[in-house]
Amino acid sequence: MAIDQSVLLALKHAVRSANEDAPRPIPAGVLEPLIKVSRPGLHMNLDLEASNAIGAPLITVMDQPTFGQLLAPLTKRQKDVAGLIIDGFSNREIAEQLGISLSTAKDHVHAILARLDLKSRTALVSAARRNG
C-alpha cells in the first residue's frame, strides 16, 4: 500500500514539533499501519518520553470513546450530576434540581472529575462534546 504523502508529512511534522530538542525521522514502516487504520474518530498518540526510553516509536491507536463510554465509570447519581454539569447547571442549581445539599452536589462534582481524570467542569463539557 502506498503511503499518502500528505499524511506522512503531517505525522512527521507533529513528531518534530513535539520533540524539537532531538528531532528524528520516523521510519515509514512504523507509519504505514497507522495510515491503513486512520479514520475519523480514531485517536493516535505518539509517546515521545517512552519512545526515547525504548529507542523506538511507541504509538497507541484507539477509538475515541462514545459519550456513554466516557461516563461508564460513574454511578447512576454521578451520571445525573454530570448531565447537569454538561447542561450548564451550577452546583447550587444541581443541588436544587436533585434535592440534595450544596455540599453533596460539590462532592459529586469532585468525585466525577476525579473518576474521569478531568481537571475541571469545562474539561467535562469539552469531553462530552468531543464524544457525542
Short mmCIF file of C-alpha atoms in Angstrom, two decimals:
data_model
loop_
_atom_site.label_atom_id
_atom_site.label_comp_id
_atom_site.label_asym_id
_atom_site.label_seq_id
_atom_site.Cartn_x
_atom_site.Cartn_y
_atom_site.Cartn_z
CA MET A 1 0.00 0.00 0.00
CA ALA A 2 1.35 3.43 -0.90
CA ILE A 3 1.59 5.90 1.96
CA ASP A 4 -0.32 9.12 1.45
CA GLN A 5 2.50 11.68 1.43
CA SER A 6 0.38 14.44 3.00
CA VAL A 7 -0.44 12.19 5.96
CA LEU A 8 3.18 11.13 6.25
CA LEU A 9 4.38 14.75 6.22
CA ALA A 10 1.78 15.78 8.79
CA LEU A 11 2.81 12.96 11.14
CA LYS A 12 6.49 13.76 10.72
CA HIS A 13 5.83 17.44 11.39
CA ALA A 14 3.85 16.62 14.54
CA VAL A 15 6.66 14.46 15.89
CA ARG A 16 9.34 17.00 15.10
CA SER A 17 7.30 19.83 16.65
CA ALA A 18 6.70 17.82 19.80
CA ASN A 19 10.35 16.83 20.12
CA GLU A 20 12.30 19.80 18.76
CA ASP A 21 15.30 19.16 21.02
CA ALA A 22 16.13 15.90 19.28
CA PRO A 23 14.04 15.52 16.13
CA ARG A 24 14.48 12.27 14.31
CA PRO A 25 12.75 10.79 11.31
CA ILE A 26 10.06 8.21 11.78
CA PRO A 27 10.55 5.13 9.62
CA ALA A 28 7.81 4.75 7.01
CA GLY A 29 7.33 1.17 8.18
CA VAL A 30 6.14 2.49 11.54
CA LEU A 31 3.66 4.89 9.99
CA GLU A 32 2.23 2.61 7.31
CA PRO A 33 0.00 0.59 9.68
CA LEU A 34 -1.30 3.85 11.17
CA ILE A 35 -2.31 5.15 7.79
CA LYS A 36 -4.10 1.89 6.99
CA VAL A 37 -6.31 2.24 10.06
CA SER A 38 -6.68 6.01 10.21
CA ARG A 39 -10.23 7.28 10.05
CA PRO A 40 -12.39 9.93 11.75
CA GLY A 41 -12.81 9.29 15.48
CA LEU A 42 -9.59 7.31 15.77
CA HIS A 43 -7.12 8.71 18.28
CA MET A 44 -3.41 8.14 17.72
CA ASN A 45 -0.80 9.10 20.28
CA LEU A 46 2.98 9.09 19.98
CA ASP A 47 4.54 8.81 23.44
CA LEU A 48 7.84 10.63 22.99
CA GLU A 49 9.09 10.01 26.51
CA ALA A 50 8.53 6.26 26.23
CA SER A 51 9.88 6.29 22.67
CA ASN A 52 13.12 7.84 23.86
CA ALA A 53 13.35 5.32 26.70
CA ILE A 54 12.88 2.26 24.49
CA GLY A 55 14.64 3.66 21.42
CA ALA A 56 11.71 3.11 19.07
CA PRO A 57 8.45 4.95 18.41
CA LEU A 58 5.71 3.99 20.87
CA ILE A 59 2.38 4.72 19.25
CA THR A 60 -1.04 3.90 20.64
CA VAL A 61 -4.13 3.81 18.48
CA MET A 62 -7.65 3.74 19.92
CA ASP A 63 -11.17 4.71 19.10
CA GLN A 64 -12.40 7.84 20.76
CA PRO A 65 -14.94 6.74 23.37
CA THR A 66 -18.61 7.47 22.89
CA PHE A 67 -20.41 9.68 25.38
CA GLY A 68 -21.78 6.55 27.10
CA GLN A 69 -18.32 5.05 27.36
CA LEU A 70 -16.97 8.33 28.74
CA LEU A 71 -19.49 8.24 31.59
CA ALA A 72 -19.36 4.45 32.11
CA PRO A 73 -17.17 4.62 35.25
CA LEU A 74 -19.73 6.81 37.03
CA THR A 75 -22.55 5.77 39.34
CA LYS A 76 -26.15 6.49 38.32
CA ARG A 77 -26.25 9.60 40.53
CA GLN A 78 -22.89 10.81 39.22
CA LYS A 79 -24.19 10.42 35.66
CA ASP A 80 -27.20 12.55 36.61
CA VAL A 81 -24.90 15.22 38.04
CA ALA A 82 -22.56 15.03 35.04
CA GLY A 83 -25.50 15.58 32.71
CA LEU A 84 -26.49 18.69 34.64
CA ILE A 85 -22.90 19.99 34.59
CA ILE A 86 -22.82 19.48 30.83
CA ASP A 87 -26.14 21.35 30.57
CA GLY A 88 -24.50 24.31 32.33
CA PHE A 89 -26.00 24.00 35.81
CA SER A 90 -24.12 25.48 38.77
CA ASN A 91 -23.52 23.44 41.92
CA ARG A 92 -26.40 25.25 43.63
CA GLU A 93 -28.72 24.54 40.69
CA ILE A 94 -27.66 20.89 40.67
CA ALA A 95 -28.43 20.62 44.38
CA GLU A 96 -31.87 22.19 43.89
CA GLN A 97 -32.65 20.07 40.82
CA LEU A 98 -31.75 16.80 42.56
CA GLY A 99 -32.98 17.70 46.05
CA ILE A 100 -29.56 17.33 47.66
CA SER A 101 -27.42 19.66 49.73
CA LEU A 102 -24.95 22.02 48.11
CA SER A 103 -22.04 20.20 49.78
CA THR A 104 -23.28 16.86 48.40
CA ALA A 105 -23.51 18.37 44.91
CA LYS A 106 -19.93 19.63 45.28
CA ASP A 107 -18.82 16.19 46.46
CA HIS A 108 -20.42 14.59 43.40
CA VAL A 109 -18.74 17.08 41.06
CA HIS A 110 -15.35 16.44 42.68
CA ALA A 111 -15.85 12.66 42.50
CA ILE A 112 -16.88 12.84 38.83
CA LEU A 113 -13.84 14.87 37.85
CA ALA A 114 -11.54 12.57 39.83
CA ARG A 115 -13.05 9.37 38.44
CA LEU A 116 -12.86 10.66 34.85
CA ASP A 117 -9.40 12.15 35.42
CA LEU A 118 -10.53 15.60 34.32
CA LYS A 119 -9.27 18.87 35.75
CA SER A 120 -12.41 20.99 35.54
CA ARG A 121 -16.10 21.21 34.70
CA THR A 122 -15.06 22.81 31.42
CA ALA A 123 -12.96 19.74 30.61
CA LEU A 124 -16.03 17.56 31.23
CA VAL A 125 -18.15 19.68 28.89
CA SER A 126 -15.40 19.60 26.26
CA ALA A 127 -15.02 15.82 26.53
CA ALA A 128 -18.79 15.39 26.24
CA ARG A 129 -18.88 17.48 23.06
CA ARG A 130 -15.97 15.58 21.52
CA ASN A 131 -17.56 12.24 22.30
CA GLY A 132 -21.03 12.95 21.00
#
